[in-house]
Structure formats: structure tokens, C-alpha cells
Short mmCIF file of C-alpha atoms and ligand atoms in Angstrom, two decimals:
data_model
loop_
_atom_site.label_atom_id
_atom_site.label_comp_id
_atom_site.label_asym_id
_atom_site.label_seq_id
_atom_site.Cartn_x
_atom_site.Cartn_y
_atom_site.Cartn_z
CA MET A 299 -17.73 9.16 36.49
CA ALA A 300 -17.06 7.10 39.63
CA TYR A 301 -16.07 3.56 38.69
CA GLU A 302 -17.18 0.39 40.47
CA THR A 303 -16.03 -2.34 38.09
CA ILE A 304 -12.70 -0.97 36.95
CA ILE A 305 -9.75 0.84 38.55
CA VAL A 306 -7.91 3.59 36.73
CA GLU A 307 -4.46 4.90 37.67
CA ILE A 308 -2.40 7.39 35.68
CA GLU A 309 1.28 7.45 36.36
CA ASP A 310 4.40 8.22 34.30
CA HIS A 311 2.24 9.05 31.27
CA ILE A 312 0.58 5.60 31.31
CA ALA A 313 -3.11 5.04 32.04
CA LEU A 314 -3.46 1.68 33.74
CA VAL A 315 -7.02 0.33 33.55
CA THR A 316 -7.72 -2.75 35.66
CA LEU A 317 -10.91 -4.74 35.19
CA ASN A 318 -12.24 -5.34 38.68
CA ARG A 319 -15.15 -7.76 39.03
CA PRO A 320 -13.24 -10.51 40.87
CA ASP A 321 -16.35 -12.45 41.87
CA ALA A 322 -17.29 -12.93 38.23
CA LEU A 323 -13.76 -13.32 36.84
CA ASN A 324 -14.16 -9.87 35.26
CA ALA A 325 -17.07 -10.96 33.09
CA LEU A 326 -18.10 -8.10 30.85
CA ASN A 327 -21.49 -6.62 31.72
CA ASP A 328 -23.06 -3.35 30.62
CA GLN A 329 -21.71 -1.45 33.61
CA LEU A 330 -18.14 -2.65 33.12
CA LEU A 331 -18.17 -1.90 29.42
CA SER A 332 -19.68 1.52 29.97
CA GLU A 333 -17.07 2.35 32.62
CA LEU A 334 -14.29 0.96 30.43
CA CYS A 335 -15.40 3.10 27.50
CA ASP A 336 -15.55 6.16 29.71
CA ALA A 337 -12.08 5.49 31.11
CA LEU A 338 -10.57 4.95 27.67
CA ALA A 339 -12.18 8.13 26.33
CA SER A 340 -10.83 10.05 29.34
CA ALA A 341 -7.37 8.66 28.73
CA GLN A 342 -7.67 9.61 25.07
CA SER A 343 -8.34 13.25 25.97
CA ASN A 344 -5.87 13.42 28.89
CA ASP A 345 -2.42 14.77 27.94
CA LYS A 346 -0.96 12.97 30.97
CA ALA A 347 -1.78 9.61 29.34
CA ARG A 348 0.35 8.71 26.36
CA CYS A 349 -0.28 4.96 26.35
CA ILE A 350 -2.93 2.72 27.95
CA VAL A 351 -2.46 -0.65 29.60
CA LEU A 352 -5.57 -2.77 30.08
CA THR A 353 -5.36 -5.66 32.52
CA GLY A 354 -7.43 -7.90 34.78
CA SER A 355 -6.47 -10.08 37.74
CA GLU A 356 -3.89 -12.85 37.99
CA LYS A 357 -6.71 -15.43 37.61
CA ALA A 358 -8.63 -13.74 34.78
CA PHE A 359 -8.20 -10.97 32.29
CA ALA A 360 -11.91 -11.53 31.59
CA ALA A 361 -13.87 -14.81 31.42
CA GLY A 362 -16.18 -13.49 28.72
CA ALA A 363 -19.37 -11.55 28.43
CA ASP A 364 -21.50 -11.87 31.55
CA ILE A 365 -23.60 -15.00 31.07
CA ASN A 366 -25.97 -13.98 33.87
CA MET A 367 -26.70 -10.78 31.96
CA MET A 368 -27.27 -12.58 28.65
CA ASN A 369 -29.11 -15.60 30.05
CA SER A 370 -32.59 -14.11 29.93
CA LYS A 371 -32.23 -12.04 26.80
CA SER A 372 -34.22 -12.78 23.64
CA PHE A 373 -33.18 -12.33 20.03
CA VAL A 374 -35.18 -9.08 19.94
CA ASP A 375 -33.39 -7.82 23.07
CA VAL A 376 -29.89 -8.34 21.67
CA PHE A 377 -30.72 -7.42 18.06
CA ALA A 378 -32.82 -4.34 18.72
CA GLY A 379 -30.61 -3.30 21.65
CA ASP A 380 -27.53 -3.96 19.45
CA LEU A 381 -25.75 -5.64 22.33
CA PHE A 382 -22.12 -4.52 22.72
CA THR A 383 -21.93 -2.67 19.39
CA GLU A 384 -21.60 0.79 20.91
CA ALA A 385 -18.92 -0.31 23.39
CA SER A 386 -16.98 -2.16 20.72
CA ASP A 387 -17.08 0.85 18.38
CA LYS A 388 -15.88 3.15 21.17
CA ILE A 389 -12.98 0.88 22.13
CA ILE A 390 -11.61 0.56 18.59
CA ALA A 391 -11.99 4.33 18.07
CA ILE A 392 -9.33 5.06 20.70
CA ARG A 393 -6.31 6.52 18.90
CA LYS A 394 -3.75 6.10 21.67
CA PRO A 395 -2.13 2.66 21.87
CA ILE A 396 -3.67 0.10 24.20
CA ILE A 397 -1.62 -2.85 25.44
CA ALA A 398 -3.54 -5.82 26.88
CA ALA A 399 -1.69 -7.42 29.81
CA VAL A 400 -3.30 -10.81 30.10
CA SER A 401 -2.97 -13.29 32.93
CA GLY A 402 -5.27 -16.29 33.42
CA TYR A 403 -8.48 -16.59 31.46
CA ALA A 404 -9.19 -14.48 28.41
CA LEU A 405 -12.32 -16.21 27.10
CA GLY A 406 -15.12 -15.27 24.76
CA GLY A 407 -15.64 -11.53 24.99
CA GLY A 408 -12.50 -11.38 27.16
CA CYS A 409 -10.36 -12.81 24.38
CA GLU A 410 -12.10 -10.50 21.95
CA LEU A 411 -11.47 -7.49 24.19
CA ALA A 412 -7.78 -8.39 24.34
CA MET A 413 -7.73 -8.63 20.54
CA MET A 414 -9.26 -5.14 20.26
CA CYS A 415 -6.17 -3.82 21.98
CA ASP A 416 -3.10 -3.06 19.87
CA PHE A 417 -1.01 -5.91 21.16
CA ILE A 418 -1.14 -8.53 23.88
CA ILE A 419 1.53 -9.34 26.41
CA CYS A 420 0.58 -12.36 28.48
CA SER A 421 1.81 -14.36 31.44
CA GLU A 422 2.64 -18.07 31.32
CA THR A 423 -0.75 -18.81 32.89
CA ALA A 424 -2.79 -17.13 30.17
CA LYS A 425 -5.56 -19.17 28.57
CA PHE A 426 -7.29 -17.85 25.48
CA GLY A 427 -10.51 -19.29 24.16
CA GLN A 428 -13.75 -18.77 22.29
CA PRO A 429 -15.97 -21.22 24.19
CA GLU A 430 -19.26 -19.57 23.17
CA ILE A 431 -20.14 -22.70 21.21
CA ASN A 432 -20.61 -24.49 24.56
CA LEU A 433 -23.36 -21.98 25.36
CA GLY A 434 -25.12 -22.51 22.04
CA VAL A 435 -24.00 -19.21 20.60
CA SER A 436 -21.14 -17.86 18.49
CA PRO A 437 -18.60 -15.17 19.26
CA GLY A 438 -19.98 -11.67 18.68
CA LEU A 439 -17.07 -9.32 19.20
CA GLY A 440 -14.48 -10.55 16.71
CA GLY A 441 -13.77 -14.16 17.73
CA THR A 442 -14.46 -15.44 14.21
CA GLN A 443 -13.02 -12.39 12.47
CA ARG A 444 -10.05 -10.84 14.30
CA LEU A 445 -8.92 -14.22 15.62
CA THR A 446 -8.93 -15.71 12.11
CA ARG A 447 -6.83 -12.84 10.80
CA PHE A 448 -4.41 -13.16 13.73
CA ILE A 449 -3.91 -16.93 13.91
CA GLY A 450 -5.20 -18.25 10.59
CA LYS A 451 -8.25 -20.26 9.57
CA SER A 452 -7.25 -23.66 10.82
CA LYS A 453 -6.53 -22.63 14.41
CA ALA A 454 -9.47 -20.18 14.47
CA MET A 455 -11.83 -22.94 13.36
CA ASP A 456 -10.34 -25.29 15.93
CA MET A 457 -10.75 -22.73 18.76
CA ASN A 458 -14.25 -21.68 17.73
CA LEU A 459 -15.65 -25.10 16.93
CA THR A 460 -14.14 -27.12 19.79
CA GLY A 461 -14.16 -24.28 22.35
CA ARG A 462 -10.75 -25.42 23.56
CA PHE A 463 -8.44 -23.11 25.47
CA MET A 464 -5.10 -22.07 24.02
CA GLU A 465 -2.15 -21.82 26.41
CA ALA A 466 0.36 -18.96 26.37
CA ASP A 467 3.14 -20.72 24.48
CA GLU A 468 0.82 -21.70 21.64
CA ALA A 469 -0.63 -18.18 21.60
CA GLU A 470 2.87 -16.78 21.13
CA ARG A 471 3.79 -19.34 18.49
CA CYS A 472 0.77 -18.48 16.37
CA GLY A 473 1.04 -14.71 16.75
CA LEU A 474 -1.92 -14.01 19.02
CA VAL A 475 0.38 -12.44 21.63
CA SER A 476 3.58 -10.49 21.17
CA ARG A 477 5.36 -11.79 24.30
CA VAL A 478 4.94 -14.36 27.09
CA VAL A 479 6.49 -13.40 30.42
CA PRO A 480 6.57 -14.90 33.91
CA THR A 481 3.39 -14.07 35.82
CA LYS A 482 5.19 -12.00 38.43
CA LYS A 483 6.76 -9.86 35.71
CA LEU A 484 3.64 -9.31 33.64
CA MET A 485 2.81 -5.82 34.81
CA ASP A 486 6.43 -4.67 34.83
CA GLU A 487 6.85 -5.83 31.22
CA ALA A 488 3.58 -4.27 30.09
CA MET A 489 4.31 -0.99 31.87
CA ALA A 490 7.87 -0.94 30.47
CA ALA A 491 6.53 -1.44 26.94
CA ALA A 492 4.00 1.33 27.51
CA GLY A 493 6.79 3.53 28.91
CA LYS A 494 8.82 3.00 25.75
CA ILE A 495 5.85 4.05 23.64
CA ALA A 496 5.17 7.04 25.88
CA GLU A 497 8.66 8.41 25.07
CA LYS A 498 7.97 8.57 21.35
CA SER A 499 6.34 11.31 19.32
CA MET A 500 2.59 11.01 19.88
CA ILE A 501 1.92 12.04 16.29
CA THR A 502 4.05 9.18 14.98
CA VAL A 503 2.61 6.70 17.45
CA VAL A 504 -0.97 7.51 16.44
CA ALA A 505 -0.02 7.46 12.75
CA ILE A 506 1.62 4.01 13.05
CA LYS A 507 -1.38 2.60 14.93
CA GLU A 508 -3.62 3.79 12.09
CA MET A 509 -1.25 2.38 9.45
CA VAL A 510 -1.05 -1.10 10.99
CA ASN A 511 -4.80 -1.22 11.54
CA ARG A 512 -5.36 -0.14 7.92
CA SER A 513 -3.60 -3.31 6.80
CA TYR A 514 -6.63 -5.30 8.02
CA GLU A 515 -9.10 -3.12 6.14
CA THR A 516 -7.67 -2.76 2.67
CA THR A 517 -5.69 -4.34 -0.16
CA LEU A 518 -1.89 -4.59 0.11
CA ARG A 519 -1.44 -2.04 -2.68
CA GLU A 520 -3.77 0.49 -1.08
CA GLY A 521 -2.25 -0.17 2.34
CA ILE A 522 1.27 0.41 1.09
CA LEU A 523 0.16 3.64 -0.59
CA PHE A 524 -1.54 4.77 2.65
CA GLU A 525 1.65 3.94 4.55
CA ARG A 526 3.84 5.86 2.13
CA ARG A 527 1.64 8.94 2.12
CA VAL A 528 1.49 9.03 5.93
CA PHE A 529 5.27 8.54 6.00
CA HIS A 530 5.61 11.48 3.62
CA SER A 531 3.32 13.61 5.80
CA LEU A 532 5.38 12.95 8.92
CA PHE A 533 8.11 15.08 7.32
CA ALA A 534 5.83 18.04 8.02
CA THR A 535 6.33 17.59 11.78
CA GLU A 536 8.89 19.13 14.08
CA ASP A 537 9.29 15.71 15.67
CA GLN A 538 10.73 14.35 12.42
CA LYS A 539 13.24 17.25 12.36
CA GLU A 540 14.10 16.61 16.01
CA GLY A 541 14.30 12.81 15.68
CA MET A 542 16.70 12.94 12.75
CA ALA A 543 18.76 15.82 14.17
CA ALA A 544 19.13 13.91 17.45
CA PHE A 545 20.42 10.88 15.57
CA MET A 546 22.96 13.01 13.68
CA GLU A 547 24.07 14.71 16.91
CA LYS A 548 24.25 11.37 18.76
CA ARG A 549 21.80 12.42 21.49
CA GLU A 550 18.35 11.38 22.71
CA ALA A 551 15.47 12.97 20.81
CA GLN A 552 13.22 15.32 22.72
CA PHE A 553 9.84 14.94 21.04
CA ARG A 554 7.22 17.64 21.55
CA ASP A 555 4.29 16.10 19.67
CA ASN A 556 4.30 18.82 17.04
N1 DAK B 154 -20.21 -14.67 33.09
C1 DAK B 154 -20.67 -14.59 34.37
N2 DAK B 154 -20.07 -15.14 35.41
C2 DAK B 154 -18.94 -15.82 35.21
C3 DAK B 154 -18.38 -15.96 33.94
C4 DAK B 154 -19.05 -15.35 32.83
N3 DAK B 154 -18.58 -15.38 31.57
N4 DAK B 154 -17.25 -16.71 34.04
C5 DAK B 154 -17.11 -17.00 35.35
N5 DAK B 154 -18.13 -16.47 36.04
C6 DAK B 154 -18.36 -16.57 37.48
C7 DAK B 154 -18.82 -17.97 37.86
O1 DAK B 154 -20.20 -18.13 37.63
C8 DAK B 154 -18.45 -17.99 39.33
O2 DAK B 154 -19.42 -17.27 40.05
P1 DAK B 154 -20.05 -17.88 41.43
O3 DAK B 154 -20.62 -19.19 41.09
O4 DAK B 154 -18.84 -17.97 42.35
O5 DAK B 154 -21.04 -16.86 41.87
C9 DAK B 154 -17.17 -17.19 39.37
O6 DAK B 154 -17.13 -16.40 38.17
C10 DAK B 154 -15.93 -18.06 39.39
O7 DAK B 154 -16.03 -18.95 38.31
P2 DAK B 154 -15.86 -20.52 38.47
O8 DAK B 154 -16.28 -21.02 39.80
O9 DAK B 154 -16.50 -21.17 37.29
O10 DAK B 154 -14.26 -20.66 38.36
P3 DAK B 154 -13.41 -21.87 37.81
O11 DAK B 154 -12.00 -21.54 38.16
O12 DAK B 154 -13.95 -23.17 38.29
O13 DAK B 154 -13.62 -21.83 36.24
C11 DAK B 154 -13.75 -20.73 34.05
C12 DAK B 154 -13.14 -20.73 35.49
C13 DAK B 154 -13.32 -19.43 33.39
C14 DAK B 154 -13.19 -21.92 33.30
C15 DAK B 154 -15.29 -20.86 34.15
O14 DAK B 154 -15.77 -19.86 35.05
C16 DAK B 154 -16.00 -20.67 32.83
O15 DAK B 154 -16.02 -21.59 32.01
N6 DAK B 154 -16.56 -19.48 32.61
C17 DAK B 154 -17.34 -19.19 31.45
C18 DAK B 154 -16.43 -18.94 30.25
C19 DAK B 154 -17.24 -18.66 29.03
O16 DAK B 154 -18.06 -19.50 28.59
N7 DAK B 154 -17.02 -17.48 28.42
C20 DAK B 154 -17.72 -17.07 27.25
C21 DAK B 154 -18.95 -16.29 27.68
S1 DAK B 154 -19.98 -15.90 26.31
C22 DAK B 154 -21.98 -10.33 21.50
C23 DAK B 154 -20.68 -10.04 21.72
C24 DAK B 154 -19.91 -10.84 22.56
C25 DAK B 154 -20.45 -11.93 23.19
C26 DAK B 154 -21.76 -12.19 23.00
C27 DAK B 154 -22.53 -11.41 22.16
N8 DAK B 154 -22.76 -9.50 20.65
C28 DAK B 154 -22.15 -8.35 20.03
C29 DAK B 154 -24.14 -9.81 20.40
C30 DAK B 154 -19.63 -12.73 24.04
C31 DAK B 154 -20.07 -13.87 24.62
C32 DAK B 154 -19.27 -14.51 25.63
O17 DAK B 154 -18.19 -14.10 26.01
#
């Protein structure tokens, strides 16, 4: 598939996907989401990609779903057409880790897209928000659900009901992002984090992603049991033998994903 709204580069085992609709601050339309899903699925099946970094421009990660596209839609259009459901399902089905590198605006669907990634590294200029209320609608891709789990009810209510933007330092304080870095260093930091992940055993990486995500879907007791059973099962891998042998022999582990 030739892409017009995103750019994909694969280097050093990292797939870098850049949202590229600068004239619309990377607003998410059907074409962009379809291309993004295609690129993520390709990275999932490409052995050269061990981690994915999703980013936008310095001014905007993404300023939300494309309002021009939604403007003329009726209830029947969005309900019967199930707007964004397929794309959202495809994004969260990706098993390789996805890091969101956010600079500038991450609003509405843009904030929700960042939250669908496994963690967010942002620049000092990042601004997160769920301003859909100003358009007479609500979030539809996790802004009332993921955001509430990430930052708690009080802040999620505040963001969703006032539509205010949250700056980077507050986003770090309340756990929405894992790190805030200077704007010029954003991509270096995100790529370095992805590089670290790319060195690990892919089996363990995928297992840990599933384990952490399970914590949002189940009770603590069930989650801990799931974690323990997956931990047990990792002893069936060669990478566990190699990782522990390397520690004992005081050398770097050479994982082979088996
Ligand atoms: N959609 C379309 N175009 C957008 C856009 C958007 N979300 N955001 C910005 N643009 C366009 C602007 O229209 C402008 O285009 P031109 O006028 O130059 O042609 C260009 O990007 C530059 O924007 P500005 O001139 O406004 O730039 P400023 O620096 O002055 O302001 C801003 C930046 C980000 C504060 C402002 O552009 C803004 O407030 N943008 C809208 C932010 C917003 O309200 N986002 C939420 C969108 S609603 C669903 C799932 C999800 C959703 C819905 C349903 N289902 C599953 C059913 C999600 C909804 C949303 O995200």
C-alpha cells in the first residue's frame, strides 16, 4: 500500500510511523486511519521491526478526529458505519510494543490514539485534551475510559467536562506519560527506548505487554494468576535459559526469540 498521510521508516529494528497531514494538524480521517492500520499490521508481521514508534509533527501529534469529515455525518452514518471501531480494534490488536512520541497537540482522537499505544513519551510542548465537549459530542475512542483509568476520575472529569488542555508536566505528574523530554530530544529518547526494547526477547516483550494490558481487563486476583502462569511458561523458552546463563556468566544475553 502506498501511503499519503503517514510516513513509515524501518531502521535498527524499529518501525517509525509518522502521521503526516500537516495542513490539518494530523487530524484523523478514514484514509489516515486505514493507512496507519496497514502500516502497523505490516510492522507486526515484519521480522525487521521489533518495536514501533508512532509520532506526529513538532506542532501536533494529532489534533483529533477530522472535524471536516464528521461535520456532515448523521447518527445513522456513524452508528451504522460504526465509525472508527474497526481501526481502533486493529490498533489495539498489535502485539509488538508501540511507543507514542508526542509533541504539541494530542487532542480528542489524537489523545486517544496516544493512549492506545503502550506508553507515551512527550516533549515539553505537549498538550493533551479531550475537547470534544466544545463540539457538542463526547470522546469516542477511550477519552472517558482509558483516560479515567490512567489519571483518575477527578482529572478525567475535569478534562472531559471543561475541555481544557493538560500540559506536559501535569501529564507526567498524573501518570498519563512516562517521560517528558526537551522537544529537540523527543525522537532520540523515543528511538532509544524502542532500541532498548528491540534488544530484548520478543517472546518476553509480547508476554509482558499482554500481562500489563490484562490488568485493565480483570480483577487483581485473576491478573496476578495470569501473570504468574505466563511467568511460569516463560521457563519453557530458550531465551530464559540464555538470559539467566548470561547473568551467571557476566555477559550480555543473546536472545533468539525462541
Ligand atoms: N479536524 C480537522 N481539521 C483540523 C483539526 C481537526 N480536528 N484540528 C485542526 N485542524 C485544521 C484547522 O482547521 C486548520 O485548517 P485550515 O483552516 O488552515 O485549513 C489547520 O488544521 C490548523 O489549525 P488552526 O489554524 O486551528 O491552528 P491553531 O494553532 O490556531 O490551533 C488547535 C490549533 C489544535 C488548538 C485548533 O486547531 C483546534 O482547536 N483544533 C480542534 C481540536 C479538537 O476539537 N479536537 C477534537 C476533535 S473531535 C468516535 C471516535 C473518536 C472521535 C469521534 C467519534 N467514534 C468511535 C464514534 C473523536 C473526536 C474528535 O477527536
